[in-house]
Tab-separated table of C-alpha atoms in Angstrom:
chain	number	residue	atom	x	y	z
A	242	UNK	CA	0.000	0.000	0.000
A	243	UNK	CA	1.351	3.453	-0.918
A	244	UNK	CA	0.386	5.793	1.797
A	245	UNK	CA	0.586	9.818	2.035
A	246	UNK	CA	-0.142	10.791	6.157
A	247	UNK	CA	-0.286	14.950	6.023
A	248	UNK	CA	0.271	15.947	9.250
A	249	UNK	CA	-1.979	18.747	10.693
A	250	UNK	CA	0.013	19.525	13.887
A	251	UNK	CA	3.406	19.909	12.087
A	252	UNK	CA	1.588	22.889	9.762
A	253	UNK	CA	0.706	24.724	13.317
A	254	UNK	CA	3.907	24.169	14.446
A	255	UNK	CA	5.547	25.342	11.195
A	256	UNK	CA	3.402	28.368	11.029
A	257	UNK	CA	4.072	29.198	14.480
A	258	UNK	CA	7.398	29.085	13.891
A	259	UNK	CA	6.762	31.745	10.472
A	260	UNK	CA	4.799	34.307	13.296
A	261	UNK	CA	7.614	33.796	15.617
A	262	UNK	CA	10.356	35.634	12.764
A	263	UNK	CA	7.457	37.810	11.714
A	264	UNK	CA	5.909	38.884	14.677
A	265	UNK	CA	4.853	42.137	13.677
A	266	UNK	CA	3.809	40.854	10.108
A	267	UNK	CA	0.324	39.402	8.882
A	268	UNK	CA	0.619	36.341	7.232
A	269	UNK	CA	-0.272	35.141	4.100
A	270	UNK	CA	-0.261	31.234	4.123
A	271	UNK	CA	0.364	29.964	0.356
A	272	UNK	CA	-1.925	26.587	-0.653
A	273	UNK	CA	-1.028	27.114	-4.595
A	274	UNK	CA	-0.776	23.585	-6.422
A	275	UNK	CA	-3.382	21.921	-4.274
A	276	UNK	CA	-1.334	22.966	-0.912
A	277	UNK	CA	2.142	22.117	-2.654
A	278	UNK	CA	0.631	18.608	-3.055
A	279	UNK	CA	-0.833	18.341	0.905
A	280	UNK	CA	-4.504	18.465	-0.246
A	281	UNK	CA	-6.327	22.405	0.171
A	282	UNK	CA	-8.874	20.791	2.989
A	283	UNK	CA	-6.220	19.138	4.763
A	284	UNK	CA	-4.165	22.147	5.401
A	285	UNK	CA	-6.341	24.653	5.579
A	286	UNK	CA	-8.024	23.624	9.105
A	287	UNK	CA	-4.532	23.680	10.156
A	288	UNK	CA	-3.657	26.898	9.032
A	289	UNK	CA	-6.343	28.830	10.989
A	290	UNK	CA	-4.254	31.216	12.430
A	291	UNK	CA	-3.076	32.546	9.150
A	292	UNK	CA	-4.492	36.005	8.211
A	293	UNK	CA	-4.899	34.750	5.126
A	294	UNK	CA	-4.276	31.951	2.320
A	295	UNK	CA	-2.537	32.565	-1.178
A	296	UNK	CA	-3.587	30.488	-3.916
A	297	UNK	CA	-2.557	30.818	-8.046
A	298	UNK	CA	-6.078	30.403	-9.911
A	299	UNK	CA	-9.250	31.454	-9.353
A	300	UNK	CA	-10.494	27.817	-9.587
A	301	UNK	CA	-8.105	27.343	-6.306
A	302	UNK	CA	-9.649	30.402	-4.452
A	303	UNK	CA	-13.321	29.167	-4.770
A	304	UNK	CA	-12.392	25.940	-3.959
A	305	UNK	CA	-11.165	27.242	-0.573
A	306	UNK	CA	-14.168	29.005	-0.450
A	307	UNK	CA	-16.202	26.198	-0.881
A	308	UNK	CA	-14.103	24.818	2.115
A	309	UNK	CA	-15.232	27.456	3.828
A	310	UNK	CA	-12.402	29.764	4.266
A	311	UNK	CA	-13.951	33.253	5.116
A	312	UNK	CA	-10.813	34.640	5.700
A	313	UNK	CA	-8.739	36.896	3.075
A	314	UNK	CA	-7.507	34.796	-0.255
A	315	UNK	CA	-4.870	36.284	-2.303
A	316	UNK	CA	-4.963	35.654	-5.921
A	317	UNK	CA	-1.350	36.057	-6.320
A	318	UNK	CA	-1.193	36.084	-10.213
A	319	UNK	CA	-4.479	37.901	-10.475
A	320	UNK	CA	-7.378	37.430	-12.694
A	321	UNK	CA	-7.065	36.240	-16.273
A	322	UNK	CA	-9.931	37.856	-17.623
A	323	UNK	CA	-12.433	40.338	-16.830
A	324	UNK	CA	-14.692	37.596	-16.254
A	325	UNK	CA	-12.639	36.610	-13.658
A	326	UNK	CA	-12.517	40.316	-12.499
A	327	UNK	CA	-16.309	39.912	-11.769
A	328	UNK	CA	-16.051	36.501	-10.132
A	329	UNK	CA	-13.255	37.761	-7.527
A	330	UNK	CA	-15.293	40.211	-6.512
A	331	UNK	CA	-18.602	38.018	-6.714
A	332	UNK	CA	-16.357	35.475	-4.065
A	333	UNK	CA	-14.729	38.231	-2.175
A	334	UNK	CA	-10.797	37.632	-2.998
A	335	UNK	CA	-8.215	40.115	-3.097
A	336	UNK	CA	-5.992	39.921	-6.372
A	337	UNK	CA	-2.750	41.385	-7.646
A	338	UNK	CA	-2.521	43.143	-10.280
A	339	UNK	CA	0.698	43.408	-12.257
A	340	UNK	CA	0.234	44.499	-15.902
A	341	UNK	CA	-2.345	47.144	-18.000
A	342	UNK	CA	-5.251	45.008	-18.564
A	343	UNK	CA	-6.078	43.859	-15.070
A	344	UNK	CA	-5.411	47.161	-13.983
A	345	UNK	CA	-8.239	48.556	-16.316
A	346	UNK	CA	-10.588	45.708	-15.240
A	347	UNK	CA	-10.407	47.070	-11.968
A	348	UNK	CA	-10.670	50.650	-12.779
A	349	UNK	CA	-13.803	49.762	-15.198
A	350	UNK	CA	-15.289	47.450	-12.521
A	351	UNK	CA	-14.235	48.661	-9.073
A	352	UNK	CA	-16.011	46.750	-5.776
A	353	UNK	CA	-17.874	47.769	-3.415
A	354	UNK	CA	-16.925	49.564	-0.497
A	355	UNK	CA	-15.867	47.494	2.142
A	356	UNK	CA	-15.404	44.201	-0.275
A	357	UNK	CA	-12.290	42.132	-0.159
A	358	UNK	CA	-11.940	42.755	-3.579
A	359	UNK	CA	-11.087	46.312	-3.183
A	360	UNK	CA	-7.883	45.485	-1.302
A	361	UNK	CA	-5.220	45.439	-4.306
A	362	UNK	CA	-1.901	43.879	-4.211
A	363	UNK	CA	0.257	45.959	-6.787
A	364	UNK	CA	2.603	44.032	-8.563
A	365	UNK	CA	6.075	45.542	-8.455
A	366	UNK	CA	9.082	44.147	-10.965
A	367	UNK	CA	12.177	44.324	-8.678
A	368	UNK	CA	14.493	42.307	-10.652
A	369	UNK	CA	12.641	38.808	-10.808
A	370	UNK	CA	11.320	40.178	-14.413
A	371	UNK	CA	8.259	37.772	-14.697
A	372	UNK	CA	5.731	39.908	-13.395
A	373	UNK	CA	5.266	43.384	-12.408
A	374	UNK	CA	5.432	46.935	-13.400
A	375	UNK	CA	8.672	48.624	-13.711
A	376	UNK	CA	9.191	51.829	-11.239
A	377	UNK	CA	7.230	54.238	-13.311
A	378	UNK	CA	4.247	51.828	-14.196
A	379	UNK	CA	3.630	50.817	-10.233
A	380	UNK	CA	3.793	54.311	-9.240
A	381	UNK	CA	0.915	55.264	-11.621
A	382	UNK	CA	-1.082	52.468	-11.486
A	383	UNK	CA	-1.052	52.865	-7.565
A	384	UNK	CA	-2.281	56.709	-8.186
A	385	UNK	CA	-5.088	55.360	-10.418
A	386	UNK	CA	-6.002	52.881	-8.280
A	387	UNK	CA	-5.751	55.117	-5.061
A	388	UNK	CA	-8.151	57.330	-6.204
A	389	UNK	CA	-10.548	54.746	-7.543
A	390	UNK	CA	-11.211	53.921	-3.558
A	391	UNK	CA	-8.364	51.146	-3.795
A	392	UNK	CA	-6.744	49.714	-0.744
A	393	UNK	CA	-3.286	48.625	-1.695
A	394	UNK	CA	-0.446	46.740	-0.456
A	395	UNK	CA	2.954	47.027	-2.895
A	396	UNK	CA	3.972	43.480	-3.653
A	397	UNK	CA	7.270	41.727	-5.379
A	398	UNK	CA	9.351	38.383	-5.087
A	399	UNK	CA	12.845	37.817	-4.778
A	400	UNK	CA	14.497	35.870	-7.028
A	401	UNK	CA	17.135	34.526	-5.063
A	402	UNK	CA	16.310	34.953	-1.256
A	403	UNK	CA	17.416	31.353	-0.394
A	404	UNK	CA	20.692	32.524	-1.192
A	405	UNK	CA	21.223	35.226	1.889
A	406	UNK	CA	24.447	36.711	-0.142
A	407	UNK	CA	22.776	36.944	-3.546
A	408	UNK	CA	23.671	40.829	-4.709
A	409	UNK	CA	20.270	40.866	-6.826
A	410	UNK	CA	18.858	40.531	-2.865
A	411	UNK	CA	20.233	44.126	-1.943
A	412	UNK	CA	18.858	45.567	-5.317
A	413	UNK	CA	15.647	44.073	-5.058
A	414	UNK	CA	15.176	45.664	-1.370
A	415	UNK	CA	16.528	49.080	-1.766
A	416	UNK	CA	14.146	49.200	-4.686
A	417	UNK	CA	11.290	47.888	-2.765
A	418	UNK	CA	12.212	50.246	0.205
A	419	UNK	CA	12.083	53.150	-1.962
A	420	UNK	CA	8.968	52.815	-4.083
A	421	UNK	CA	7.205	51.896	-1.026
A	422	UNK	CA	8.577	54.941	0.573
A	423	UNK	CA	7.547	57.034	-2.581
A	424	UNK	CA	3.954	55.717	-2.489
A	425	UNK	CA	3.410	56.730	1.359
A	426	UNK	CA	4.671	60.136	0.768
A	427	UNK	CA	2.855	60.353	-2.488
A	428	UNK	CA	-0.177	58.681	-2.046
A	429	UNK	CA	-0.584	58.301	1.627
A	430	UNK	CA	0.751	56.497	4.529
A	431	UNK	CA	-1.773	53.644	4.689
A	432	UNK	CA	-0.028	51.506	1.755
A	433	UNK	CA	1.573	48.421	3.119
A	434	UNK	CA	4.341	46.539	1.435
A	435	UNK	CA	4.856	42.985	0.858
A	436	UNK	CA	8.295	41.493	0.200
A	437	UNK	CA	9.272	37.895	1.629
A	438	UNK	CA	8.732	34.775	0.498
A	439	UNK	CA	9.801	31.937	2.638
A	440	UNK	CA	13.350	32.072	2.560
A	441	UNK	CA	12.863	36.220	2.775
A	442	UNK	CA	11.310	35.533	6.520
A	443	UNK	CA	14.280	33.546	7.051
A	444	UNK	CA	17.015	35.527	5.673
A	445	UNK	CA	15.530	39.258	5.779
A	446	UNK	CA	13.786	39.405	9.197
A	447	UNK	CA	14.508	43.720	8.651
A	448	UNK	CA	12.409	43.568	5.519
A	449	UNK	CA	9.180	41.970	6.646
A	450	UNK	CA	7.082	44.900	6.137
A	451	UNK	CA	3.145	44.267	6.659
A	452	UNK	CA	2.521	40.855	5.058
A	453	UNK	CA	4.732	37.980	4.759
A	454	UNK	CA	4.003	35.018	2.281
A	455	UNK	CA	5.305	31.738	3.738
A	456	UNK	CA	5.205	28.917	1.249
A	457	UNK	CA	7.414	25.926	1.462
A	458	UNK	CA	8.636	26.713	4.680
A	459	UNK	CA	4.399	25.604	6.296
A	460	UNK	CA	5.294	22.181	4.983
A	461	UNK	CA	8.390	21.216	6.961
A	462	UNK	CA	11.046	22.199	4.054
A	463	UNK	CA	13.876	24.287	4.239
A	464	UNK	CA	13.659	27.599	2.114
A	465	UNK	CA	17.308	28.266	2.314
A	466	UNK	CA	20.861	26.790	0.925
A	467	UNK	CA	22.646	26.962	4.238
A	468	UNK	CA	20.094	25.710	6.591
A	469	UNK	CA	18.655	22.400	7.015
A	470	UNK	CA	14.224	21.924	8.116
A	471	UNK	CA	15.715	20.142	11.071
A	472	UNK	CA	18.043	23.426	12.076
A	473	UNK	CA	15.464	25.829	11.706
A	474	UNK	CA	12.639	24.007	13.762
A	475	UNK	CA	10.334	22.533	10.629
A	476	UNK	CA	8.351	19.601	10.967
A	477	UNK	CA	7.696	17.448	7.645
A	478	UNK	CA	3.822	18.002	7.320
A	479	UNK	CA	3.841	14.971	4.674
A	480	UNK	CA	4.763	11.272	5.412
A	481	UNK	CA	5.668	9.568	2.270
A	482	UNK	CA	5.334	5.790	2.751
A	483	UNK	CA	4.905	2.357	1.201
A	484	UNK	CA	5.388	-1.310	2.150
A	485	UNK	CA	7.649	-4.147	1.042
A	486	UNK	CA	5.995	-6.339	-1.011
A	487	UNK	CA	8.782	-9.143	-1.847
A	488	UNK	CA	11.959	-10.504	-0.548
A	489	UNK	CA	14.950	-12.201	-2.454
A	490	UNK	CA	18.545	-12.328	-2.676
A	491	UNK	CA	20.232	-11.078	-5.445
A	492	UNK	CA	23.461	-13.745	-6.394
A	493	UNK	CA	26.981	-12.199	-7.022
A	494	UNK	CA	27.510	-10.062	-10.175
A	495	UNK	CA	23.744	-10.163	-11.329
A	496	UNK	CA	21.552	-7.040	-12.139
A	497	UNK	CA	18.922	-5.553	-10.900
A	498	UNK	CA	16.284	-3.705	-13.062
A	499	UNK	CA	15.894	-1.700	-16.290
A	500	UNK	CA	18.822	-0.621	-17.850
A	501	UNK	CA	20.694	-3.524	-15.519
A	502	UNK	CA	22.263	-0.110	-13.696
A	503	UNK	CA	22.954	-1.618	-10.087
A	504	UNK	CA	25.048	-4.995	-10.110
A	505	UNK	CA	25.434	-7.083	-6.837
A	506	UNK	CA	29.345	-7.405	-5.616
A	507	UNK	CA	28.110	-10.382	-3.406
A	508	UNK	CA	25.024	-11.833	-2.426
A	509	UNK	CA	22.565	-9.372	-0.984
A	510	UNK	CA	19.734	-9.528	0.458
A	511	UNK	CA	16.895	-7.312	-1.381
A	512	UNK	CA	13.118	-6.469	-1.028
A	513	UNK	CA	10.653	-5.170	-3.673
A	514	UNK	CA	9.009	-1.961	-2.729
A	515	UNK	CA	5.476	-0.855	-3.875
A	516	UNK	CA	6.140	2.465	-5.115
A	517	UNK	CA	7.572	4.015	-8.418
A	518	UNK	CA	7.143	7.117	-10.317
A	519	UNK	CA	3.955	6.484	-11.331
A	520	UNK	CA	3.227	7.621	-7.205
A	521	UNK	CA	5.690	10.478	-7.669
A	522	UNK	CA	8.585	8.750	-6.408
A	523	UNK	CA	11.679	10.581	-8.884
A	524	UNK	CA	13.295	8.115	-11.102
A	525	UNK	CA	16.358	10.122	-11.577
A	526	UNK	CA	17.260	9.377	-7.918
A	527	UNK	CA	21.350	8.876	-7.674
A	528	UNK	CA	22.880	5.819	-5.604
A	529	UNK	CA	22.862	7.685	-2.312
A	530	UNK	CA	19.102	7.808	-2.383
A	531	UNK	CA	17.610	5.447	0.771
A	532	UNK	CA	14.229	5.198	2.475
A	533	UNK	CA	13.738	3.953	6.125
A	534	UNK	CA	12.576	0.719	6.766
A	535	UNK	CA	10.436	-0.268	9.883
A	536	UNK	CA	10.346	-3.486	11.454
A	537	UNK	CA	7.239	-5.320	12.548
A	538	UNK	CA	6.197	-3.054	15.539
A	539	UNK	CA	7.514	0.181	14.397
A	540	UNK	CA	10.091	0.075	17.042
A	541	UNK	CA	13.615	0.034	15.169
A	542	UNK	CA	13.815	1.360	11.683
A	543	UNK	CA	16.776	0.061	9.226
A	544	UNK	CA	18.250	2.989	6.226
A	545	UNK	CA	17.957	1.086	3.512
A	546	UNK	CA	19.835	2.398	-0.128
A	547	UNK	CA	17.612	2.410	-3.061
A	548	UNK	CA	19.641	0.035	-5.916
A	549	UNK	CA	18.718	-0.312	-9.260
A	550	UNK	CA	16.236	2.316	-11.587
A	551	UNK	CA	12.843	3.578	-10.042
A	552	UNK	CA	10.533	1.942	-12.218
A	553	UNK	CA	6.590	2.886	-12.183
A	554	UNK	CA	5.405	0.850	-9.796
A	555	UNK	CA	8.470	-0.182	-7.823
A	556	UNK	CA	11.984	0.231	-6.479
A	557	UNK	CA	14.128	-2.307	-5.184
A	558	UNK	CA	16.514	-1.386	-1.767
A	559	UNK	CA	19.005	-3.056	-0.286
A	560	UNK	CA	18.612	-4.905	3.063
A	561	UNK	CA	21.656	-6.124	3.891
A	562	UNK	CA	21.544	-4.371	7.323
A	563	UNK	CA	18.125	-5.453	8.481
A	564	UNK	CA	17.581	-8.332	10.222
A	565	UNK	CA	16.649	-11.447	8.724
A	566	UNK	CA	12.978	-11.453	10.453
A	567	UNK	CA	11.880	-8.487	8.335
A	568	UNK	CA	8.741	-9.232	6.525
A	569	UNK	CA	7.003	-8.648	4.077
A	570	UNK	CA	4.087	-5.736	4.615
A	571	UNK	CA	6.999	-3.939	7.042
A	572	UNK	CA	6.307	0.092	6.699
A	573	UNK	CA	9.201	1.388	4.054
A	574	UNK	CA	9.318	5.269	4.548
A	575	UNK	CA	10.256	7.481	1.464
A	576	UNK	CA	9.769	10.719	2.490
A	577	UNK	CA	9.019	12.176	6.008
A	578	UNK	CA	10.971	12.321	9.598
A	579	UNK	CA	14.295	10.350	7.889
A	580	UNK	CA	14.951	10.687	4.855
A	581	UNK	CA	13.064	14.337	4.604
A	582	UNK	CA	11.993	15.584	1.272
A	583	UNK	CA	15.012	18.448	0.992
A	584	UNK	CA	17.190	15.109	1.087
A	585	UNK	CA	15.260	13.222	-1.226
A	586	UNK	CA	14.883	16.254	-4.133
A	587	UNK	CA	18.624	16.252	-3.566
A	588	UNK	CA	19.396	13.231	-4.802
A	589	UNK	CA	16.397	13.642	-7.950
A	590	UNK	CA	18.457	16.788	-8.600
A	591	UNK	CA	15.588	19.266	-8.210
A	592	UNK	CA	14.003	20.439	-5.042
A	593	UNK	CA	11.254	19.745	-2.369
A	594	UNK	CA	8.150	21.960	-4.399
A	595	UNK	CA	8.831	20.056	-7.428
A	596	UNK	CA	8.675	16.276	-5.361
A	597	UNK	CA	5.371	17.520	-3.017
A	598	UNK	CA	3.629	19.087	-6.047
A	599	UNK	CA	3.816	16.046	-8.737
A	600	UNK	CA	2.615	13.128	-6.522
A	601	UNK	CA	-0.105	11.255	-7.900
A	602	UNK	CA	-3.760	10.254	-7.253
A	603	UNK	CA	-2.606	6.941	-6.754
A	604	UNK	CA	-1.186	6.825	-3.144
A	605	UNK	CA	-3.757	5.928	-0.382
A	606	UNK	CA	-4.620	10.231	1.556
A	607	UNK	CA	-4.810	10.319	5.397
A	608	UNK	CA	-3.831	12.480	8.505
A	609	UNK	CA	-2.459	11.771	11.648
């Protein structure tokens, strides 16, 4: 059985520990991608405490709230069309707006007073150059807005905040800082500013400003290069897990699997594992990939290496250092308390996001 356990209390904790560095910021709890793979109505009971969630399509914002999220929703890429204009402010959700057309849908179609919708979050191009208006552009399109009857909090990303020593870092805040600044004297004093991301709250606890936008960091991964989950108090919020299936031992100098990539030096004691790629287990995983093994009562766990190529629907690890009496059924973790996720994308060569947000229908969903 292929099993994913998301675990409510390690999103409290993890958000708890995003208030902690922020404690003077609102919070903006990203649930893009389905909740970077959790599952939107598993997290969001979790997430209570949030000031608000951040999801990519519109189709994610009603789903929350069809959950029944009454809170704020941030529709961080905005609306696509101006029928989506009218359905954001039909469903109450706040949207950025970060190029010409969106801001003319809300010029030509502004809320009412007092609706979500008329809180704006302005799009700013600091240096990531996906979205955003340059200097000039934000500046007007804040007047315009402003006047309209438009609350609005300034918005941009980093492009490289996991890296604390990037230089684009410094450009991207002093030109944050000084639009912002611009705006308040300009405009008024009641725009707010959003900057950080999830390695931002880490790395740039002077730059918080009035909203912060964990992401990654709510599910138990580490945002940054030079820190590890584990060293800055994350809990994995997703347990990864399948079970052993077969047993067999592989002779001396025989292959294992497509592409005959692993060959035994000596005898060795193998199992089959139920799991593959076609669960969202990477098949690009090097040879210092393992998973945990459990024995019967869950009391002593065994790392296992994976050998051989991930296929679909199973991997094969070595054994060699379990005991004889393990058994087929016994609990083989992938992804969770040992090895965690940041370890695991490692070894696939990519990172945690990309690992949480592909995983299949296919694995059994519970919480613990």
């Amino acid at each position: 059985m292929r099993t994913i356990t998301i675990k409510p209390k390690a999103l409290t904790h993890n958000l708890n520990q995003v208030k902690q560095r922020a404690p003077q910021s609102k919070v903006l709890a990203m649930v893009k991608s389905n909740a970077y793979g959790h599952g939107v109505a598993a997290v969001l009971p979790a997430l209570q405490q949030a000031d608000g969630i951040g999801v990519a399509t519109l189709t994610e914002a009603l789903e929350a709230r069809q959950l029944g999220w009454e809170k704020t929703i941030g529709l961080v890429e905005g609306a696509f069309s101006a029928d989506e204009w009218q359905q954001a402010i039909d469903h109450e959700i706040s949207c950025v707006i970060h190029h010409g057309p969106q801001l003319e849908w809300a010029l030509q179609n502004i809320p009412p007073a007092g609706s979500a919708t008329r809180v704006a979050w302005i799009k700013y191009n600091t240096g990531m150059n996906r979205l955003g208006f340059n200097a000039e552009g934000v500046l007007s399109a804040a007047k315009r807005l402003h006047e309209a009857g438009y609350q609005l909090i300034l918005a941009t990303h980093f492009a490289n905040a996991d890296d604390h020593d990037h230089p684009l870092n410094a450009m991207q805040i002093e030109r944050f800082s000084s639009v912002l600044a611009t705006l308040k004297d300009t405009i008024g004093p009641d725009i707010q500013g959003s900057l950080c991301n999830s390695a931002g709250i880490v790395n740039f606890p002077e730059h918080h400003y009035d909203w912060v936008r964990p992401g990654i960091i709510l599910y138990g991964s580490s945002p940054v290069v030079d820190k590890s989950a584990q060293e800055l108090d994350l809990q994995p919020a997703m347990e990864f897990s399948a079970q052993i299936i077969a047993l067999q031992t592989v002779s001396a100098n025989d292959a294992i699997g497509y592409g005959s990539r692993w060959r035994a030096q000596q005898d060795t004691r193998t199992a089959l594992v139920s799991v593959g790629y076609g669960d969202g287990y990477p098949r690009v995983v090097t040879d210092d990939a393992y998973v945990t093994v459990m024995d019967a009562n869950d009391s002593q766990s065994y790392r296992c290496p994976v050998i051989g190529r991930v296929a679909m629907d199973m991997i094969v690890i070595d054994i060699s250092n379990a005991p004889e009496s393990l058994a087929i059924d016994s609990k083989v973790m992938l992804w969770g308390d040992a090895p965690r996720v940041d370890e695991v994308a490692g070894h696939a060569g990519t990172i945690s996001y990309e690992l949480l947000c592909r995983l299949s229908i296919r694995p059994n969903r519970t919480q613990a």
